[in-house]
Amino acid sequence: MIPVSAVRLGEEEERRVLDVLRSGHLAQGPVVVELEELFASLAGTRHAVAVSSGTTALVAALEVCDLEPGDEVITSPFTFAATLNAILEAGAIARFADISLDDYCLDAKSAAEVLTDRTRVIMPVHLYGLPADMTAIVGLADDIGATLVEDAAQAHGAEVDGRRTGSFGLGCFSLYATKNVTTGEGGVITTSDDSTAERLRILRNQGMRARYEYVIAGHNYRMTDLQAAVGVPQIGRLGEMTSARRRNADRLTSGLSDVAGLVLPSEPVGRRHVWHQYTVRVTPDGPLGRDEFVARLAEAGVGAGIYYPGVVFDHECYLTHPQVVVADVPRARAAAAQVVSLPVHPHLSDEDLDTVIRAVRRIMGS
Ligand SMILES: *Cc1c(COP(=O)(O)O)cnc(C)c1O
């Protein structure tokens, strides 16, 4: 079976983890600082603050926005539950706008239609490794004085007009096991604002500014040096890994471009995709439905993933939640019904990719 994602950790990770183990210092320490420095230079920001997960990165970023009860965050309905859970955890109202089917990200025009006088944060999700249309979204946030929080969990090193994700607003990255850089569990918040970075560091560590000097009610959102030791070498290799993902995506696109009933992903002008996922849509004019397509791929030894099978708020716990304001989101619903992610990870061989292409073509009758 060709897996839809794969992680390879090498000798450098082993050596780094052993060094930490032998040092006897397992909790947050110098290796976390090293990871933060590498991450800030990856995102092109002055600061990076490492935390325990992508979810806690989002919660902490929202908490430093100083939201009042009733304040609203506009986000994408086509995302992982963590995006929504973080908004609720931070005590804000989650309001949804539709996505664009060109990039599967929050659509600025739809977001403009759901603004209210309580909108404080706009939170685009850079889905599958492709940044949202940040030119339009930054413009919208500036117009109304809203803060931008980027859910960049899937988009390490992606760019818009040469600017990295995580540098437009408060950048929130995940280092979960399947992400483009992993520490098993982990997250990072990026910012170029000195005082925001300082507040995030305090918030992460029980609200403590100096030993036993508590200035806010904080959390334990710390990352450990053991985890950072797994992440540091991968940030060093990320350029190479992303190039491999980009080459793999190109090969899939040239092999599948003429397949009827399939919409391939594209890279809008000015944006640099880092291909966390290569996601196609199986449209109603094709010979079979999406779920059958996935089942036939599995029979052919090709792993595939459905991210995500529904819009994020379509569960009883959210539909009845007092902090959730749902919306009519036909494009997100169409995407959820049609998307399939094919293997694009950096450890695929050309033969693997050709196997994927042949299987897809045969199943689609091309
Ligand atoms: C993975 C992910 C998160 C959450 O990250 P964790 O590290 O798993 O907490 C948030 N948003 C999106 C879009 C993700 O893919």
mmCIF file of C-alpha atoms and ligand atoms in Angstrom:
data_model
loop_
_atom_site.group_PDB
_atom_site.id
_atom_site.type_symbol
_atom_site.label_atom_id
_atom_site.label_comp_id
_atom_site.label_asym_id
_atom_site.label_seq_id
_atom_site.Cartn_x
_atom_site.Cartn_y
_atom_site.Cartn_z
ATOM 1 C CA MET A 1 0.000 0.000 0.000
ATOM 2 C CA ILE A 2 1.351 3.451 -0.893
ATOM 3 C CA PRO A 3 0.523 5.516 2.208
ATOM 4 C CA VAL A 4 -1.052 8.961 1.926
ATOM 5 C CA SER A 5 1.496 10.287 4.413
ATOM 6 C CA ALA A 6 4.816 9.011 5.719
ATOM 7 C CA VAL A 7 7.357 10.284 8.217
ATOM 8 C CA ARG A 8 11.046 9.433 8.149
ATOM 9 C CA LEU A 9 13.222 10.355 11.047
ATOM 10 C CA GLY A 10 16.963 9.965 10.631
ATOM 11 C CA GLU A 11 20.176 9.616 12.578
ATOM 12 C CA GLU A 12 20.286 13.286 13.398
ATOM 13 C CA GLU A 13 16.943 13.120 15.220
ATOM 14 C CA GLU A 14 18.178 10.016 17.086
ATOM 15 C CA ARG A 15 21.421 11.703 18.091
ATOM 16 C CA ARG A 16 19.630 14.887 19.172
ATOM 17 C CA VAL A 17 17.064 13.015 21.260
ATOM 18 C CA LEU A 18 19.831 10.944 22.885
ATOM 19 C CA ASP A 19 21.726 14.132 23.734
ATOM 20 C CA VAL A 20 18.639 15.483 25.488
ATOM 21 C CA LEU A 21 18.054 12.188 27.319
ATOM 22 C CA ARG A 22 21.654 12.075 28.495
ATOM 23 C CA SER A 23 21.546 15.718 29.589
ATOM 24 C CA GLY A 24 18.821 14.828 32.080
ATOM 25 C CA HIS A 25 16.998 18.032 31.087
ATOM 26 C CA LEU A 26 13.799 16.852 29.425
ATOM 27 C CA ALA A 27 11.419 19.803 29.815
ATOM 28 C CA GLN A 28 11.503 23.151 27.986
ATOM 29 C CA GLY A 29 15.089 24.322 27.696
ATOM 30 C CA PRO A 30 17.828 25.221 25.205
ATOM 31 C CA VAL A 31 16.646 22.916 22.406
ATOM 32 C CA VAL A 32 13.215 24.588 22.428
ATOM 33 C CA VAL A 33 15.015 27.932 22.054
ATOM 34 C CA GLU A 34 16.956 26.500 19.119
ATOM 35 C CA LEU A 35 13.735 25.308 17.478
ATOM 36 C CA GLU A 36 12.164 28.722 18.015
ATOM 37 C CA GLU A 37 15.083 30.505 16.343
ATOM 38 C CA LEU A 38 14.950 28.198 13.335
ATOM 39 C CA PHE A 39 11.189 28.604 13.115
ATOM 40 C CA ALA A 40 11.292 32.394 13.261
ATOM 41 C CA SER A 41 13.728 32.414 10.372
ATOM 42 C CA LEU A 42 11.512 29.944 8.477
ATOM 43 C CA ALA A 43 8.471 32.207 8.872
ATOM 44 C CA GLY A 44 10.433 35.431 8.441
ATOM 45 C CA THR A 45 9.274 36.798 11.792
ATOM 46 C CA ARG A 46 11.173 38.278 14.734
ATOM 47 C CA HIS A 47 9.781 35.710 17.151
ATOM 48 C CA ALA A 48 8.531 32.153 17.331
ATOM 49 C CA VAL A 49 7.039 30.751 20.537
ATOM 50 C CA ALA A 50 6.922 26.960 20.792
ATOM 51 C CA VAL A 51 3.923 25.399 22.517
ATOM 52 C CA SER A 52 2.445 21.965 23.169
ATOM 53 C CA SER A 53 0.299 21.660 20.025
ATOM 54 C CA GLY A 54 -1.170 23.475 17.051
ATOM 55 C CA THR A 55 -4.427 23.722 18.964
ATOM 56 C CA THR A 56 -2.814 25.426 21.961
ATOM 57 C CA ALA A 57 -0.999 27.721 19.513
ATOM 58 C CA LEU A 58 -4.399 28.855 18.200
ATOM 59 C CA VAL A 59 -5.869 29.247 21.702
ATOM 60 C CA ALA A 60 -2.871 31.254 22.936
ATOM 61 C CA ALA A 61 -2.901 33.471 19.818
ATOM 62 C CA LEU A 62 -6.590 34.230 20.378
ATOM 63 C CA GLU A 63 -6.029 34.858 24.081
ATOM 64 C CA VAL A 64 -3.510 37.622 23.382
ATOM 65 C CA CYS A 65 -6.128 39.336 21.160
ATOM 66 C CA ASP A 66 -7.865 40.492 24.390
ATOM 67 C CA LEU A 67 -11.335 39.425 23.287
ATOM 68 C CA GLU A 68 -14.396 40.459 25.285
ATOM 69 C CA PRO A 69 -17.441 38.199 25.711
ATOM 70 C CA GLY A 70 -19.453 38.367 22.481
ATOM 71 C CA ASP A 71 -16.477 39.181 20.263
ATOM 72 C CA GLU A 72 -16.404 37.245 17.016
ATOM 73 C CA VAL A 73 -13.853 35.317 14.993
ATOM 74 C CA ILE A 74 -14.568 34.706 11.314
ATOM 75 C CA THR A 75 -13.103 31.489 9.995
ATOM 76 C CA SER A 76 -13.388 28.787 7.347
ATOM 77 C CA PRO A 77 -15.954 25.987 7.703
ATOM 78 C CA PHE A 78 -13.673 23.664 5.716
ATOM 79 C CA THR A 79 -11.057 22.801 8.307
ATOM 80 C CA PHE A 80 -10.068 20.465 11.092
ATOM 81 C CA ALA A 81 -12.068 20.638 14.341
ATOM 82 C CA ALA A 82 -9.097 22.217 16.160
ATOM 83 C CA THR A 83 -9.706 25.559 14.426
ATOM 84 C CA LEU A 84 -13.237 25.752 15.816
ATOM 85 C CA ASN A 85 -12.396 24.196 19.188
ATOM 86 C CA ALA A 86 -9.677 26.802 19.744
ATOM 87 C CA ILE A 87 -12.109 29.668 19.105
ATOM 88 C CA LEU A 88 -14.589 28.196 21.579
ATOM 89 C CA GLU A 89 -11.863 27.513 24.154
ATOM 90 C CA ALA A 90 -10.762 31.147 23.892
ATOM 91 C CA GLY A 91 -14.342 32.195 24.704
ATOM 92 C CA ALA A 92 -15.118 33.834 21.351
ATOM 93 C CA ILE A 93 -18.051 33.473 18.971
ATOM 94 C CA ALA A 94 -17.173 31.469 15.853
ATOM 95 C CA ARG A 95 -18.757 32.825 12.680
ATOM 96 C CA PHE A 96 -18.307 31.132 9.323
ATOM 97 C CA ALA A 97 -17.925 32.391 5.775
ATOM 98 C CA ASP A 98 -17.678 30.246 2.647
ATOM 99 C CA ILE A 99 -14.480 29.105 0.941
ATOM 100 C CA SER A 100 -13.259 29.569 -2.606
ATOM 101 C CA LEU A 101 -13.185 26.392 -4.708
ATOM 102 C CA ASP A 102 -9.961 27.604 -6.354
ATOM 103 C CA ASP A 103 -7.918 27.249 -3.162
ATOM 104 C CA TYR A 104 -10.302 25.656 -0.583
ATOM 105 C CA CYS A 105 -9.500 28.524 1.781
ATOM 106 C CA LEU A 106 -11.592 31.284 3.355
ATOM 107 C CA ASP A 107 -13.014 33.537 0.634
ATOM 108 C CA ALA A 108 -12.466 37.236 1.391
ATOM 109 C CA LYS A 109 -15.714 38.288 -0.321
ATOM 110 C CA SER A 110 -17.754 35.825 1.736
ATOM 111 C CA ALA A 111 -15.952 36.953 4.876
ATOM 112 C CA ALA A 112 -16.823 40.581 4.074
ATOM 113 C CA GLU A 113 -20.506 39.561 3.926
ATOM 114 C CA VAL A 114 -20.560 38.179 7.478
ATOM 115 C CA LEU A 115 -18.694 40.996 9.233
ATOM 116 C CA THR A 116 -20.471 42.444 12.258
ATOM 117 C CA ASP A 117 -19.574 45.208 14.671
ATOM 118 C CA ARG A 118 -18.237 42.443 16.955
ATOM 119 C CA THR A 119 -15.748 41.016 14.432
ATOM 120 C CA ARG A 120 -12.333 41.174 16.111
ATOM 121 C CA VAL A 121 -10.360 38.412 14.441
ATOM 122 C CA ILE A 122 -10.204 36.947 10.955
ATOM 123 C CA MET A 123 -8.739 33.479 10.961
ATOM 124 C CA PRO A 124 -7.980 32.020 7.521
ATOM 125 C CA VAL A 125 -6.818 28.400 7.299
ATOM 126 C CA HIS A 126 -4.002 27.712 4.810
ATOM 127 C CA LEU A 127 -5.472 24.362 3.849
ATOM 128 C CA TYR A 128 -3.429 21.515 2.319
ATOM 129 C CA GLY A 129 -0.278 23.683 2.311
ATOM 130 C CA LEU A 130 -1.697 26.447 0.087
ATOM 131 C CA PRO A 131 -1.924 29.915 1.634
ATOM 132 C CA ALA A 132 -5.281 31.668 1.562
ATOM 133 C CA ASP A 133 -5.640 34.796 -0.590
ATOM 134 C CA MET A 134 -3.793 36.927 1.945
ATOM 135 C CA THR A 135 -3.740 40.055 -0.195
ATOM 136 C CA ALA A 136 -7.534 40.267 -0.028
ATOM 137 C CA ILE A 137 -7.801 38.984 3.555
ATOM 138 C CA VAL A 138 -5.167 41.360 4.957
ATOM 139 C CA GLY A 139 -6.997 44.198 3.169
ATOM 140 C CA LEU A 140 -10.294 43.191 4.774
ATOM 141 C CA ALA A 141 -8.768 42.897 8.266
ATOM 142 C CA ASP A 142 -7.086 46.300 7.888
ATOM 143 C CA ASP A 143 -10.353 47.913 6.752
ATOM 144 C CA ILE A 144 -12.130 46.956 9.955
ATOM 145 C CA GLY A 145 -9.169 46.945 12.352
ATOM 146 C CA ALA A 146 -9.425 43.191 12.988
ATOM 147 C CA THR A 147 -6.472 41.040 14.054
ATOM 148 C CA LEU A 148 -5.337 38.290 11.707
ATOM 149 C CA VAL A 149 -4.682 34.866 13.180
ATOM 150 C CA GLU A 150 -3.423 32.421 10.566
ATOM 151 C CA ASP A 151 -4.146 28.728 11.009
ATOM 152 C CA ALA A 152 -0.932 27.678 9.274
ATOM 153 C CA ALA A 153 -0.982 24.161 10.771
ATOM 154 C CA GLN A 154 -0.568 22.657 7.289
ATOM 155 C CA ALA A 155 1.530 25.343 5.614
ATOM 156 C CA HIS A 156 5.113 25.500 6.948
ATOM 157 C CA GLY A 157 7.176 27.632 4.583
ATOM 158 C CA ALA A 158 4.360 28.450 2.118
ATOM 159 C CA GLU A 159 4.392 31.936 0.568
ATOM 160 C CA VAL A 160 2.253 34.701 -0.859
ATOM 161 C CA ASP A 161 4.175 37.167 -3.046
ATOM 162 C CA GLY A 162 7.419 36.031 -1.442
ATOM 163 C CA ARG A 163 6.114 36.461 2.090
ATOM 164 C CA ARG A 164 5.916 33.439 4.343
ATOM 165 C CA THR A 165 2.779 32.144 6.053
ATOM 166 C CA GLY A 166 2.810 33.083 9.709
ATOM 167 C CA SER A 167 4.182 36.550 8.938
ATOM 168 C CA PHE A 168 0.875 38.196 7.969
ATOM 169 C CA GLY A 169 -0.717 37.973 11.387
ATOM 170 C CA LEU A 170 -0.231 35.779 14.411
ATOM 171 C CA GLY A 171 0.955 32.556 12.754
ATOM 172 C CA CYS A 172 -0.150 29.259 14.293
ATOM 173 C CA PHE A 173 1.651 26.111 13.203
ATOM 174 C CA SER A 174 1.176 22.473 14.174
ATOM 175 C CA LEU A 175 4.045 20.028 14.581
ATOM 176 C CA TYR A 176 1.712 17.019 14.915
ATOM 177 C CA ALA A 177 2.892 13.628 13.648
ATOM 178 C CA THR A 178 1.553 14.002 10.089
ATOM 179 C CA LYS A 179 2.456 17.651 9.438
ATOM 180 C CA ASN A 180 5.285 18.827 7.140
ATOM 181 C CA VAL A 181 7.510 19.273 10.222
ATOM 182 C CA THR A 182 6.786 17.085 13.244
ATOM 183 C CA THR A 183 7.705 16.730 16.883
ATOM 184 C CA GLY A 184 4.951 14.128 17.494
ATOM 185 C CA GLU A 185 2.849 16.743 19.259
ATOM 186 C CA GLY A 186 3.801 20.391 19.204
ATOM 187 C CA GLY A 187 2.989 23.838 17.914
ATOM 188 C CA VAL A 188 4.529 27.240 17.246
ATOM 189 C CA ILE A 189 3.188 30.796 17.206
ATOM 190 C CA THR A 190 5.020 33.350 15.071
ATOM 191 C CA THR A 191 4.909 37.134 15.390
ATOM 192 C CA SER A 192 7.141 40.118 14.777
ATOM 193 C CA ASP A 193 5.637 42.096 17.647
ATOM 194 C CA ASP A 194 7.950 42.072 20.681
ATOM 195 C CA SER A 195 5.303 42.600 23.329
ATOM 196 C CA THR A 196 2.941 39.985 21.832
ATOM 197 C CA ALA A 197 5.778 37.459 21.851
ATOM 198 C CA GLU A 198 6.531 38.280 25.473
ATOM 199 C CA ARG A 199 2.864 37.852 26.446
ATOM 200 C CA LEU A 200 2.717 34.505 24.665
ATOM 201 C CA ARG A 201 5.789 33.289 26.553
ATOM 202 C CA ILE A 202 4.200 34.333 29.845
ATOM 203 C CA LEU A 203 0.842 32.759 28.953
ATOM 204 C CA ARG A 204 2.552 29.481 28.024
ATOM 205 C CA ASN A 205 4.243 29.272 31.418
ATOM 206 C CA GLN A 206 1.393 29.628 33.973
ATOM 207 C CA GLY A 207 1.249 33.408 33.464
ATOM 208 C CA MET A 208 4.588 33.793 35.217
ATOM 209 C CA ARG A 209 6.860 36.723 34.236
ATOM 210 C CA ALA A 210 9.651 35.955 36.669
ATOM 211 C CA ARG A 211 9.888 33.167 39.221
ATOM 212 C CA TYR A 212 6.587 33.145 41.189
ATOM 213 C CA GLU A 213 5.574 36.509 39.755
ATOM 214 C CA TYR A 214 2.190 35.845 38.152
ATOM 215 C CA VAL A 215 0.828 38.563 35.875
ATOM 216 C CA ILE A 216 -2.000 36.709 34.096
ATOM 217 C CA ALA A 217 -3.907 33.483 34.674
ATOM 218 C CA GLY A 218 -1.897 31.298 32.319
ATOM 219 C CA HIS A 219 -1.521 27.723 31.164
ATOM 220 C CA ASN A 220 1.053 25.033 30.826
ATOM 221 C CA TYR A 221 1.459 25.130 27.034
ATOM 222 C CA ARG A 222 5.183 24.338 27.051
ATOM 223 C CA MET A 223 6.974 22.138 24.559
ATOM 224 C CA THR A 224 9.698 19.782 25.838
ATOM 225 C CA ASP A 225 13.340 19.653 24.732
ATOM 226 C CA LEU A 226 12.774 15.992 23.809
ATOM 227 C CA GLN A 227 10.162 17.053 21.262
ATOM 228 C CA ALA A 228 12.193 20.016 20.023
ATOM 229 C CA ALA A 229 15.116 17.624 19.419
ATOM 230 C CA VAL A 230 12.934 15.721 16.948
ATOM 231 C CA GLY A 231 11.873 18.928 15.178
ATOM 232 C CA VAL A 232 15.167 20.804 14.850
ATOM 233 C CA PRO A 233 16.777 18.551 12.204
ATOM 234 C CA GLN A 234 13.550 18.504 10.191
ATOM 235 C CA ILE A 235 13.425 22.272 9.941
ATOM 236 C CA GLY A 236 16.936 22.010 8.507
ATOM 237 C CA ARG A 237 15.694 19.549 5.875
ATOM 238 C CA LEU A 238 12.389 21.300 5.177
ATOM 239 C CA GLY A 239 13.574 23.074 2.007
ATOM 240 C CA GLU A 240 14.608 19.775 0.473
ATOM 241 C CA MET A 241 11.431 18.005 1.637
ATOM 242 C CA THR A 242 9.228 20.769 0.236
ATOM 243 C CA SER A 243 11.051 20.632 -3.112
ATOM 244 C CA ALA A 244 10.352 16.896 -3.225
ATOM 245 C CA ARG A 245 6.648 17.534 -2.480
ATOM 246 C CA ARG A 246 6.554 20.157 -5.242
ATOM 247 C CA ARG A 247 8.181 17.790 -7.752
ATOM 248 C CA ASN A 248 5.733 15.045 -6.790
ATOM 249 C CA ALA A 249 2.768 17.398 -7.200
ATOM 250 C CA ASP A 250 4.030 18.395 -10.674
ATOM 251 C CA ARG A 251 4.316 14.752 -11.702
ATOM 252 C CA LEU A 252 0.775 13.995 -10.496
ATOM 253 C CA THR A 253 -0.592 17.053 -12.293
ATOM 254 C CA SER A 254 1.060 16.212 -15.598
ATOM 255 C CA GLY A 255 -0.098 12.600 -15.339
ATOM 256 C CA LEU A 256 -3.706 13.455 -14.482
ATOM 257 C CA SER A 257 -4.427 16.736 -16.253
ATOM 258 C CA ASP A 258 -6.707 15.271 -18.924
ATOM 259 C CA VAL A 259 -8.785 12.978 -16.685
ATOM 260 C CA ALA A 260 -12.490 13.790 -17.066
ATOM 261 C CA GLY A 261 -14.462 14.089 -13.839
ATOM 262 C CA LEU A 262 -11.425 15.107 -11.808
ATOM 263 C CA VAL A 263 -10.538 18.668 -10.733
ATOM 264 C CA LEU A 264 -6.844 18.957 -9.922
ATOM 265 C CA PRO A 265 -5.368 21.358 -7.379
ATOM 266 C CA SER A 266 -3.590 24.434 -8.682
ATOM 267 C CA GLU A 267 -1.218 27.060 -7.415
ATOM 268 C CA PRO A 268 -2.675 30.560 -7.888
ATOM 269 C CA VAL A 269 -0.279 33.194 -9.267
ATOM 270 C CA GLY A 270 1.951 34.624 -6.538
ATOM 271 C CA ARG A 271 1.315 31.801 -4.081
ATOM 272 C CA ARG A 272 3.767 29.038 -3.209
ATOM 273 C CA HIS A 273 2.107 25.739 -2.287
ATOM 274 C CA VAL A 274 3.979 23.377 0.063
ATOM 275 C CA TRP A 275 1.723 20.409 -0.762
ATOM 276 C CA HIS A 276 0.876 19.113 2.674
ATOM 277 C CA GLN A 277 -1.824 17.313 0.671
ATOM 278 C CA TYR A 278 -2.457 16.900 -3.051
ATOM 279 C CA THR A 279 -6.226 17.122 -3.107
ATOM 280 C CA VAL A 280 -8.411 16.460 -6.133
ATOM 281 C CA ARG A 281 -12.169 16.680 -6.475
ATOM 282 C CA VAL A 282 -14.214 13.819 -7.942
ATOM 283 C CA THR A 283 -17.050 15.695 -9.625
ATOM 284 C CA PRO A 284 -20.586 14.485 -10.420
ATOM 285 C CA ASP A 285 -19.802 14.333 -14.165
ATOM 286 C CA GLY A 286 -17.249 11.560 -13.583
ATOM 287 C CA PRO A 287 -18.022 7.803 -13.861
ATOM 288 C CA LEU A 288 -18.193 7.163 -10.103
ATOM 289 C CA GLY A 289 -18.672 8.841 -6.750
ATOM 290 C CA ARG A 290 -15.922 9.944 -4.387
ATOM 291 C CA ASP A 291 -16.330 7.162 -1.830
ATOM 292 C CA GLU A 292 -16.267 4.458 -4.489
ATOM 293 C CA PHE A 293 -13.192 6.140 -5.996
ATOM 294 C CA VAL A 294 -11.400 5.899 -2.634
ATOM 295 C CA ALA A 295 -12.429 2.251 -2.205
ATOM 296 C CA ARG A 296 -11.132 1.370 -5.702
ATOM 297 C CA LEU A 297 -7.853 3.180 -4.987
ATOM 298 C CA ALA A 298 -7.421 1.092 -1.829
ATOM 299 C CA GLU A 299 -7.943 -2.098 -3.889
ATOM 300 C CA ALA A 300 -5.202 -0.844 -6.218
ATOM 301 C CA GLY A 301 -2.828 -0.366 -3.265
ATOM 302 C CA VAL A 302 -3.065 3.413 -3.240
ATOM 303 C CA GLY A 303 -3.777 5.109 0.074
ATOM 304 C CA ALA A 304 -5.983 8.192 -0.006
ATOM 305 C CA GLY A 305 -7.464 10.514 2.574
ATOM 306 C CA ILE A 306 -10.635 12.569 2.860
ATOM 307 C CA TYR A 307 -9.882 15.931 4.485
ATOM 308 C CA TYR A 308 -12.582 16.727 5.418
ATOM 309 C CA PRO A 309 -15.767 14.707 4.857
ATOM 310 C CA GLY A 310 -18.050 17.430 6.204
ATOM 311 C CA VAL A 311 -18.050 21.095 7.147
ATOM 312 C CA VAL A 312 -16.565 21.594 10.568
ATOM 313 C CA PHE A 313 -19.707 22.732 12.391
ATOM 314 C CA ASP A 314 -22.014 19.907 11.199
ATOM 315 C CA HIS A 315 -22.128 18.045 14.504
ATOM 316 C CA GLU A 316 -24.724 18.323 17.247
ATOM 317 C CA CYS A 317 -22.180 19.631 19.768
ATOM 318 C CA TYR A 318 -21.477 22.638 17.539
ATOM 319 C CA LEU A 319 -24.916 23.158 15.992
ATOM 320 C CA THR A 320 -26.371 23.617 19.474
ATOM 321 C CA HIS A 321 -23.369 25.522 20.849
ATOM 322 C CA PRO A 322 -24.156 29.067 22.021
ATOM 323 C CA GLN A 323 -20.827 30.374 20.635
ATOM 324 C CA VAL A 324 -21.295 28.947 17.124
ATOM 325 C CA VAL A 325 -23.011 30.917 14.352
ATOM 326 C CA VAL A 326 -23.457 28.703 11.301
ATOM 327 C CA ALA A 327 -23.905 29.935 7.750
ATOM 328 C CA ASP A 328 -24.954 28.736 4.369
ATOM 329 C CA VAL A 329 -21.672 27.512 2.855
ATOM 330 C CA PRO A 330 -22.471 25.736 -0.433
ATOM 331 C CA ARG A 331 -18.897 25.764 -1.764
ATOM 332 C CA ALA A 332 -17.503 24.232 1.441
ATOM 333 C CA ARG A 333 -20.240 21.579 1.278
ATOM 334 C CA ALA A 334 -19.412 20.779 -2.349
ATOM 335 C CA ALA A 335 -15.737 20.429 -1.462
ATOM 336 C CA ALA A 336 -16.481 18.185 1.519
ATOM 337 C CA ALA A 337 -18.533 15.889 -0.724
ATOM 338 C CA GLN A 338 -15.894 15.636 -3.455
ATOM 339 C CA VAL A 339 -12.344 15.922 -2.104
ATOM 340 C CA VAL A 340 -9.765 13.137 -2.055
ATOM 341 C CA SER A 341 -6.114 13.574 -1.133
ATOM 342 C CA LEU A 342 -3.607 11.443 -3.043
ATOM 343 C CA PRO A 343 -0.080 10.564 -1.829
ATOM 344 C CA VAL A 344 2.374 13.466 -2.440
ATOM 345 C CA HIS A 345 4.741 13.084 0.529
ATOM 346 C CA PRO A 346 8.515 13.405 -0.041
ATOM 347 C CA HIS A 347 9.318 9.703 0.352
ATOM 348 C CA LEU A 348 7.488 8.574 -2.787
ATOM 349 C CA SER A 349 9.507 7.214 -5.682
ATOM 350 C CA ASP A 350 8.710 8.031 -9.309
ATOM 351 C CA GLU A 351 7.366 4.471 -9.616
ATOM 352 C CA ASP A 352 5.042 5.070 -6.672
ATOM 353 C CA LEU A 353 3.746 8.222 -8.333
ATOM 354 C CA ASP A 354 3.272 6.436 -11.632
ATOM 355 C CA THR A 355 1.364 3.693 -9.808
ATOM 356 C CA VAL A 356 -0.931 6.360 -8.342
ATOM 357 C CA ILE A 357 -1.420 7.984 -11.758
ATOM 358 C CA ARG A 358 -2.147 4.662 -13.512
ATOM 359 C CA ALA A 359 -4.615 3.607 -10.803
ATOM 360 C CA VAL A 360 -6.490 6.927 -10.918
ATOM 361 C CA ARG A 361 -6.659 6.890 -14.739
ATOM 362 C CA ARG A 362 -7.935 3.320 -14.839
ATOM 363 C CA ILE A 363 -10.571 3.911 -12.149
ATOM 364 C CA MET A 364 -11.780 7.085 -13.861
ATOM 365 C CA GLY A 365 -11.897 5.319 -17.245
ATOM 366 C CA SER A 366 -9.256 7.544 -18.879
HETATM 367 C C1 LIG B 1 -3.390 19.781 12.626
HETATM 368 C C2 LIG B 1 -4.251 20.964 12.558
HETATM 369 C C3 LIG B 1 -4.545 21.743 13.692
HETATM 370 C C4 LIG B 1 -4.217 21.339 15.099
HETATM 371 O O1 LIG B 1 -2.937 21.003 15.358
HETATM 372 P P1 LIG B 1 -2.591 19.957 16.546
HETATM 373 O O2 LIG B 1 -1.100 20.080 16.612
HETATM 374 O O3 LIG B 1 -3.063 18.613 16.109
HETATM 375 O O4 LIG B 1 -3.246 20.428 17.792
HETATM 376 C C5 LIG B 1 -5.260 22.917 13.519
HETATM 377 N N1 LIG B 1 -5.711 23.290 12.316
HETATM 378 C C6 LIG B 1 -5.484 22.558 11.207
HETATM 379 C C7 LIG B 1 -5.991 23.053 9.885
HETATM 380 C C8 LIG B 1 -4.760 21.366 11.290
HETATM 381 O O5 LIG B 1 -4.555 20.641 10.183
#
